[in-house]
Amino acid sequence: MIEIYLFVNPIGKKCLSIERRIIDLINEYDMKIQLRLIPIMNLKTVSEFMQRIGASEKDLNLRTELSQEIHSAALDVKAAHLQGKKRGRDFLVELQKTVGEQKQPYSKKLAIQLFSKVGGDLEMFLEDRRSAFVQEAFLTDQQIAHEMQITCHPSAVIYNYGSDNDAGIRIEGCDTIHHILDTYNTKESLIAFLESQSKNTTIRQQDADNHLSLI
């Protein structure tokens, strides 16, 4: 079995393109792939997001606003996931598509509308959204990201549990993830890639922001 941890910005369109690609691969491959979508937020990822949208990192008001939006959206996603992985994934895709691609401003009202669109139990969603459990789940995700040394989104960590080596392969950066998924786009080639990388203890730097490494 292959397990993929995908660390994303819940309102970012670049992460959406990666999610769509991985979901397509899951549907195409004759193999079990477990996808864990993990929304993350820290100072570095917020700074990176500001750069992508062409905003000045010195704009403290915007930084605070974006941090609050990403944090709130991440809690929405965690609450949606409590009603099943597929519903949580569908909600995340709708959120990223609406805010990231269509440029609609994020709001709690919008999150409610999108959750209703994917067909979940709205009353349960609102109750879970306010719960301490969802906040704790978000903090657990941030701890996982810290332990895996995730510094940007999107980033992916892939484990091949059919291999004798239990190391994970960390792939950082949108372009690098797309390159890997496009290059190793069959069951056999993907497994061969993961096995070859798990035997390599050196970091292969692609460029300043995109690289593969063993963890």
PDB file of C-alpha atoms in Angstrom:
ATOM      1  CA  MET A   1       0.000   0.000   0.000  1.00  0.00           C
ATOM      2  CA  ILE A   2       1.107   3.543  -0.758  1.00  0.00           C
ATOM      3  CA  GLU A   3       0.236   6.337   1.659  1.00  0.00           C
ATOM      4  CA  ILE A   4       0.461   9.965   0.553  1.00  0.00           C
ATOM      5  CA  TYR A   5       0.471  12.857   3.013  1.00  0.00           C
ATOM      6  CA  LEU A   6      -0.378  15.974   1.011  1.00  0.00           C
ATOM      7  CA  PHE A   7       0.149  19.251   2.853  1.00  0.00           C
ATOM      8  CA  VAL A   8      -1.979  22.023   1.372  1.00  0.00           C
ATOM      9  CA  ASN A   9      -3.233  25.560   1.644  1.00  0.00           C
ATOM     10  CA  PRO A  10      -7.026  25.156   2.029  1.00  0.00           C
ATOM     11  CA  ILE A  11      -7.679  28.295  -0.054  1.00  0.00           C
ATOM     12  CA  GLY A  12      -4.806  27.947  -2.565  1.00  0.00           C
ATOM     13  CA  LYS A  13      -5.308  27.089  -6.237  1.00  0.00           C
ATOM     14  CA  LYS A  14      -1.813  25.608  -6.727  1.00  0.00           C
ATOM     15  CA  CYS A  15      -2.591  22.915  -4.180  1.00  0.00           C
ATOM     16  CA  LEU A  16      -5.861  22.171  -5.971  1.00  0.00           C
ATOM     17  CA  SER A  17      -4.059  21.201  -9.173  1.00  0.00           C
ATOM     18  CA  ILE A  18      -1.969  18.663  -7.245  1.00  0.00           C
ATOM     19  CA  GLU A  19      -4.996  17.222  -5.464  1.00  0.00           C
ATOM     20  CA  ARG A  20      -6.824  16.731  -8.756  1.00  0.00           C
ATOM     21  CA  ARG A  21      -3.807  14.974 -10.240  1.00  0.00           C
ATOM     22  CA  ILE A  22      -3.403  12.598  -7.286  1.00  0.00           C
ATOM     23  CA  ILE A  23      -7.128  11.831  -7.184  1.00  0.00           C
ATOM     24  CA  ASP A  24      -6.961  10.975 -10.904  1.00  0.00           C
ATOM     25  CA  LEU A  25      -4.031   8.634 -10.226  1.00  0.00           C
ATOM     26  CA  ILE A  26      -5.886   6.934  -7.393  1.00  0.00           C
ATOM     27  CA  ASN A  27      -8.799   6.297  -9.745  1.00  0.00           C
ATOM     28  CA  GLU A  28      -6.490   5.053 -12.523  1.00  0.00           C
ATOM     29  CA  TYR A  29      -4.040   2.834 -10.594  1.00  0.00           C
ATOM     30  CA  ASP A  30      -4.877  -0.761  -9.803  1.00  0.00           C
ATOM     31  CA  MET A  31      -3.403  -0.372  -6.340  1.00  0.00           C
ATOM     32  CA  LYS A  32      -4.339   0.880  -2.907  1.00  0.00           C
ATOM     33  CA  ILE A  33      -3.336   4.484  -2.338  1.00  0.00           C
ATOM     34  CA  GLN A  34      -4.274   6.171   0.930  1.00  0.00           C
ATOM     35  CA  LEU A  35      -4.425   9.943   0.567  1.00  0.00           C
ATOM     36  CA  ARG A  36      -4.252  12.134   3.657  1.00  0.00           C
ATOM     37  CA  LEU A  37      -4.979  15.791   2.951  1.00  0.00           C
ATOM     38  CA  ILE A  38      -3.490  17.982   5.661  1.00  0.00           C
ATOM     39  CA  PRO A  39      -4.170  21.739   5.695  1.00  0.00           C
ATOM     40  CA  ILE A  40      -1.250  23.612   7.220  1.00  0.00           C
ATOM     41  CA  MET A  41      -0.490  27.165   8.239  1.00  0.00           C
ATOM     42  CA  ASN A  42       2.674  28.698   9.651  1.00  0.00           C
ATOM     43  CA  LEU A  43       4.636  31.911   9.226  1.00  0.00           C
ATOM     44  CA  LYS A  44       6.606  30.582   6.281  1.00  0.00           C
ATOM     45  CA  THR A  45       3.635  29.219   4.355  1.00  0.00           C
ATOM     46  CA  VAL A  46       1.711  32.468   4.852  1.00  0.00           C
ATOM     47  CA  SER A  47       4.717  34.440   3.568  1.00  0.00           C
ATOM     48  CA  GLU A  48       4.978  32.141   0.567  1.00  0.00           C
ATOM     49  CA  PHE A  49       1.270  32.575  -0.169  1.00  0.00           C
ATOM     50  CA  MET A  50       1.635  36.361  -0.022  1.00  0.00           C
ATOM     51  CA  GLN A  51       4.473  36.189  -2.537  1.00  0.00           C
ATOM     52  CA  ARG A  52       2.371  34.074  -4.890  1.00  0.00           C
ATOM     53  CA  ILE A  53      -0.480  36.580  -4.907  1.00  0.00           C
ATOM     54  CA  GLY A  54       1.918  39.487  -5.379  1.00  0.00           C
ATOM     55  CA  ALA A  55       1.412  41.037  -1.947  1.00  0.00           C
ATOM     56  CA  SER A  56       4.082  42.757   0.088  1.00  0.00           C
ATOM     57  CA  GLU A  57       5.318  40.739   3.049  1.00  0.00           C
ATOM     58  CA  LYS A  58       5.456  44.037   4.963  1.00  0.00           C
ATOM     59  CA  ASP A  59       1.663  44.374   4.772  1.00  0.00           C
ATOM     60  CA  LEU A  60       0.946  43.248   8.323  1.00  0.00           C
ATOM     61  CA  ASN A  61      -2.795  43.789   8.065  1.00  0.00           C
ATOM     62  CA  LEU A  62      -3.020  41.529   5.028  1.00  0.00           C
ATOM     63  CA  ARG A  63      -0.767  38.948   6.702  1.00  0.00           C
ATOM     64  CA  THR A  64      -3.075  38.851   9.718  1.00  0.00           C
ATOM     65  CA  GLU A  65      -6.161  38.626   7.506  1.00  0.00           C
ATOM     66  CA  LEU A  66      -4.746  35.783   5.398  1.00  0.00           C
ATOM     67  CA  SER A  67      -3.549  33.903   8.480  1.00  0.00           C
ATOM     68  CA  GLN A  68      -7.020  34.097   9.983  1.00  0.00           C
ATOM     69  CA  GLU A  69      -8.656  32.974   6.730  1.00  0.00           C
ATOM     70  CA  ILE A  70      -6.319  30.007   6.244  1.00  0.00           C
ATOM     71  CA  HIS A  71      -6.737  28.964   9.877  1.00  0.00           C
ATOM     72  CA  SER A  72     -10.525  29.223   9.682  1.00  0.00           C
ATOM     73  CA  ALA A  73     -10.630  27.342   6.365  1.00  0.00           C
ATOM     74  CA  ALA A  74      -8.412  24.609   7.812  1.00  0.00           C
ATOM     75  CA  LEU A  75     -10.866  24.149  10.688  1.00  0.00           C
ATOM     76  CA  ASP A  76     -13.699  23.939   8.136  1.00  0.00           C
ATOM     77  CA  VAL A  77     -11.835  21.167   6.343  1.00  0.00           C
ATOM     78  CA  LYS A  78     -11.174  19.238   9.544  1.00  0.00           C
ATOM     79  CA  ALA A  79     -14.871  19.461  10.486  1.00  0.00           C
ATOM     80  CA  ALA A  80     -15.901  18.280   7.017  1.00  0.00           C
ATOM     81  CA  HIS A  81     -13.534  15.294   7.246  1.00  0.00           C
ATOM     82  CA  LEU A  82     -15.373  14.073  10.322  1.00  0.00           C
ATOM     83  CA  GLN A  83     -18.211  13.158   7.954  1.00  0.00           C
ATOM     84  CA  GLY A  84     -15.974  10.956   5.823  1.00  0.00           C
ATOM     85  CA  LYS A  85     -12.778  11.289   3.826  1.00  0.00           C
ATOM     86  CA  LYS A  86     -14.566  11.686   0.505  1.00  0.00           C
ATOM     87  CA  ARG A  87     -16.862  14.424   1.793  1.00  0.00           C
ATOM     88  CA  GLY A  88     -13.923  16.192   3.389  1.00  0.00           C
ATOM     89  CA  ARG A  89     -11.943  15.927   0.161  1.00  0.00           C
ATOM     90  CA  ASP A  90     -14.887  17.148  -1.937  1.00  0.00           C
ATOM     91  CA  PHE A  91     -15.385  20.106   0.400  1.00  0.00           C
ATOM     92  CA  LEU A  92     -11.694  21.042   0.254  1.00  0.00           C
ATOM     93  CA  VAL A  93     -11.736  20.948  -3.555  1.00  0.00           C
ATOM     94  CA  GLU A  94     -14.847  23.163  -3.676  1.00  0.00           C
ATOM     95  CA  LEU A  95     -13.267  25.603  -1.210  1.00  0.00           C
ATOM     96  CA  GLN A  96     -10.020  25.877  -3.158  1.00  0.00           C
ATOM     97  CA  LYS A  97     -11.840  26.141  -6.471  1.00  0.00           C
ATOM     98  CA  THR A  98     -14.139  28.907  -5.231  1.00  0.00           C
ATOM     99  CA  VAL A  99     -11.576  30.963  -3.286  1.00  0.00           C
ATOM    100  CA  GLY A 100      -8.342  30.081  -5.100  1.00  0.00           C
ATOM    101  CA  GLU A 101      -9.483  29.855  -8.723  1.00  0.00           C
ATOM    102  CA  GLN A 102     -12.645  31.962  -8.819  1.00  0.00           C
ATOM    103  CA  LYS A 103     -11.278  34.592  -6.395  1.00  0.00           C
ATOM    104  CA  GLN A 104     -14.366  34.724  -4.202  1.00  0.00           C
ATOM    105  CA  PRO A 105     -13.464  36.057  -0.744  1.00  0.00           C
ATOM    106  CA  TYR A 106     -13.399  33.456   1.993  1.00  0.00           C
ATOM    107  CA  SER A 107     -16.017  33.724   4.716  1.00  0.00           C
ATOM    108  CA  LYS A 108     -17.701  31.390   7.158  1.00  0.00           C
ATOM    109  CA  LYS A 109     -20.939  31.941   5.229  1.00  0.00           C
ATOM    110  CA  LEU A 110     -19.215  30.750   2.049  1.00  0.00           C
ATOM    111  CA  ALA A 111     -17.885  27.668   3.858  1.00  0.00           C
ATOM    112  CA  ILE A 112     -21.424  26.797   4.966  1.00  0.00           C
ATOM    113  CA  GLN A 113     -22.719  27.204   1.404  1.00  0.00           C
ATOM    114  CA  LEU A 114     -19.992  24.960   0.006  1.00  0.00           C
ATOM    115  CA  PHE A 115     -20.502  22.299   2.655  1.00  0.00           C
ATOM    116  CA  SER A 116     -24.229  22.253   1.870  1.00  0.00           C
ATOM    117  CA  LYS A 117     -23.277  21.841  -1.800  1.00  0.00           C
ATOM    118  CA  VAL A 118     -21.288  18.655  -1.140  1.00  0.00           C
ATOM    119  CA  GLY A 119     -24.258  17.182   0.709  1.00  0.00           C
ATOM    120  CA  GLY A 120     -23.133  16.830   4.302  1.00  0.00           C
ATOM    121  CA  ASP A 121     -25.028  17.116   7.568  1.00  0.00           C
ATOM    122  CA  LEU A 122     -24.897  20.880   8.086  1.00  0.00           C
ATOM    123  CA  GLU A 123     -25.992  20.858  11.718  1.00  0.00           C
ATOM    124  CA  MET A 124     -23.294  18.342  12.595  1.00  0.00           C
ATOM    125  CA  PHE A 125     -20.724  20.329  10.589  1.00  0.00           C
ATOM    126  CA  LEU A 126     -21.487  23.522  12.518  1.00  0.00           C
ATOM    127  CA  GLU A 127     -21.334  21.708  15.836  1.00  0.00           C
ATOM    128  CA  ASP A 128     -18.029  20.014  14.991  1.00  0.00           C
ATOM    129  CA  ARG A 129     -16.628  23.267  13.624  1.00  0.00           C
ATOM    130  CA  ARG A 130     -16.989  24.877  17.059  1.00  0.00           C
ATOM    131  CA  SER A 131     -15.616  21.890  18.961  1.00  0.00           C
ATOM    132  CA  ALA A 132     -12.319  21.634  20.818  1.00  0.00           C
ATOM    133  CA  PHE A 133     -11.746  18.321  19.016  1.00  0.00           C
ATOM    134  CA  VAL A 134     -11.464  20.012  15.613  1.00  0.00           C
ATOM    135  CA  GLN A 135      -9.056  22.606  16.987  1.00  0.00           C
ATOM    136  CA  GLU A 136      -6.942  19.821  18.496  1.00  0.00           C
ATOM    137  CA  ALA A 137      -7.016  17.938  15.183  1.00  0.00           C
ATOM    138  CA  PHE A 138      -5.710  21.057  13.432  1.00  0.00           C
ATOM    139  CA  LEU A 139      -2.871  21.392  15.951  1.00  0.00           C
ATOM    140  CA  THR A 140      -2.030  17.700  15.475  1.00  0.00           C
ATOM    141  CA  ASP A 141      -1.740  18.314  11.734  1.00  0.00           C
ATOM    142  CA  GLN A 142       0.664  21.192  12.344  1.00  0.00           C
ATOM    143  CA  GLN A 143       2.762  18.912  14.555  1.00  0.00           C
ATOM    144  CA  ILE A 144       2.869  16.267  11.823  1.00  0.00           C
ATOM    145  CA  ALA A 145       4.010  18.929   9.347  1.00  0.00           C
ATOM    146  CA  HIS A 146       6.699  20.083  11.781  1.00  0.00           C
ATOM    147  CA  GLU A 147       7.966  16.537  12.357  1.00  0.00           C
ATOM    148  CA  MET A 148       8.125  15.905   8.609  1.00  0.00           C
ATOM    149  CA  GLN A 149       9.934  19.252   8.146  1.00  0.00           C
ATOM    150  CA  ILE A 150       7.345  20.638   5.759  1.00  0.00           C
ATOM    151  CA  THR A 151       8.294  24.181   4.809  1.00  0.00           C
ATOM    152  CA  CYS A 152       5.973  24.978   1.897  1.00  0.00           C
ATOM    153  CA  HIS A 153       2.707  23.975   0.340  1.00  0.00           C
ATOM    154  CA  PRO A 154       1.999  21.973  -1.617  1.00  0.00           C
ATOM    155  CA  SER A 155       4.341  19.311  -0.257  1.00  0.00           C
ATOM    156  CA  ALA A 156       3.897  15.553  -0.352  1.00  0.00           C
ATOM    157  CA  VAL A 157       5.364  12.749   1.724  1.00  0.00           C
ATOM    158  CA  ILE A 158       4.947   9.290   0.191  1.00  0.00           C
ATOM    159  CA  TYR A 159       5.405   5.953   1.954  1.00  0.00           C
ATOM    160  CA  ASN A 160       5.542   2.628   0.118  1.00  0.00           C
ATOM    161  CA  TYR A 161       4.565   0.034   2.704  1.00  0.00           C
ATOM    162  CA  GLY A 162       5.236  -2.779   0.234  1.00  0.00           C
ATOM    163  CA  SER A 163       8.947  -1.991   0.482  1.00  0.00           C
ATOM    164  CA  ASP A 164      11.424  -3.294   3.060  1.00  0.00           C
ATOM    165  CA  ASN A 165      12.502   0.300   3.672  1.00  0.00           C
ATOM    166  CA  ASP A 166      10.072   2.325   5.780  1.00  0.00           C
ATOM    167  CA  ALA A 167      11.519   5.722   4.819  1.00  0.00           C
ATOM    168  CA  GLY A 168       9.234   8.329   3.314  1.00  0.00           C
ATOM    169  CA  ILE A 169      10.002  10.451   0.270  1.00  0.00           C
ATOM    170  CA  ARG A 170       9.352  14.164   0.752  1.00  0.00           C
ATOM    171  CA  ILE A 171       8.574  16.105  -2.435  1.00  0.00           C
ATOM    172  CA  GLU A 172       8.348  19.878  -2.096  1.00  0.00           C
ATOM    173  CA  GLY A 173       6.971  22.367  -4.577  1.00  0.00           C
ATOM    174  CA  CYS A 174       4.157  22.293  -7.115  1.00  0.00           C
ATOM    175  CA  ASP A 175       6.367  21.869 -10.193  1.00  0.00           C
ATOM    176  CA  THR A 176       8.366  18.997  -8.685  1.00  0.00           C
ATOM    177  CA  ILE A 177       5.253  17.110  -7.553  1.00  0.00           C
ATOM    178  CA  HIS A 178       3.681  17.495 -11.000  1.00  0.00           C
ATOM    179  CA  HIS A 179       6.923  16.322 -12.630  1.00  0.00           C
ATOM    180  CA  ILE A 180       7.068  13.183 -10.481  1.00  0.00           C
ATOM    181  CA  LEU A 181       3.402  12.335 -11.044  1.00  0.00           C
ATOM    182  CA  ASP A 182       3.675  12.907 -14.802  1.00  0.00           C
ATOM    183  CA  THR A 183       6.928  10.970 -15.152  1.00  0.00           C
ATOM    184  CA  TYR A 184       6.013   7.965 -13.011  1.00  0.00           C
ATOM    185  CA  ASN A 185       2.419   7.642 -14.143  1.00  0.00           C
ATOM    186  CA  THR A 186       1.999   3.865 -13.992  1.00  0.00           C
ATOM    187  CA  LYS A 187       1.754   1.511 -11.052  1.00  0.00           C
ATOM    188  CA  GLU A 188       5.068  -0.165 -11.885  1.00  0.00           C
ATOM    189  CA  SER A 189       7.043   3.022 -12.533  1.00  0.00           C
ATOM    190  CA  LEU A 190       5.785   4.733  -9.389  1.00  0.00           C
ATOM    191  CA  ILE A 191       6.714   1.783  -7.174  1.00  0.00           C
ATOM    192  CA  ALA A 192      10.127   1.533  -8.856  1.00  0.00           C
ATOM    193  CA  PHE A 193      10.706   5.253  -8.264  1.00  0.00           C
ATOM    194  CA  LEU A 194       9.774   5.032  -4.588  1.00  0.00           C
ATOM    195  CA  GLU A 195      11.993   2.007  -4.053  1.00  0.00           C
ATOM    196  CA  SER A 196      14.953   3.660  -5.779  1.00  0.00           C
ATOM    197  CA  GLN A 197      14.544   6.860  -3.763  1.00  0.00           C
ATOM    198  CA  SER A 198      14.206   5.016  -0.453  1.00  0.00           C
ATOM    199  CA  LYS A 199      17.702   3.612  -1.002  1.00  0.00           C
ATOM    200  CA  ASN A 200      19.157   7.064  -1.616  1.00  0.00           C
ATOM    201  CA  THR A 201      20.109   8.931   1.554  1.00  0.00           C
ATOM    202  CA  THR A 202      21.111  12.158  -0.188  1.00  0.00           C
ATOM    203  CA  ILE A 203      18.926  15.139  -0.949  1.00  0.00           C
ATOM    204  CA  ARG A 204      18.507  15.769  -4.656  1.00  0.00           C
ATOM    205  CA  GLN A 205      18.102  19.517  -5.059  1.00  0.00           C
ATOM    206  CA  GLN A 206      16.037  20.486  -8.108  1.00  0.00           C
ATOM    207  CA  ASP A 207      16.293  24.211  -7.497  1.00  0.00           C
ATOM    208  CA  ALA A 208      16.101  26.655  -4.608  1.00  0.00           C
ATOM    209  CA  ASP A 209      12.477  25.891  -3.774  1.00  0.00           C
ATOM    210  CA  ASN A 210      11.692  22.441  -5.163  1.00  0.00           C
ATOM    211  CA  HIS A 211      13.407  19.252  -4.065  1.00  0.00           C
ATOM    212  CA  LEU A 212      13.152  15.625  -3.097  1.00  0.00           C
ATOM    213  CA  SER A 213      14.512  14.231   0.124  1.00  0.00           C
ATOM    214  CA  LEU A 214      14.375  11.159   2.320  1.00  0.00           C
ATOM    215  CA  ILE A 215      12.790  11.377   5.755  1.00  0.00           C
TER     216      ILE A 215
END
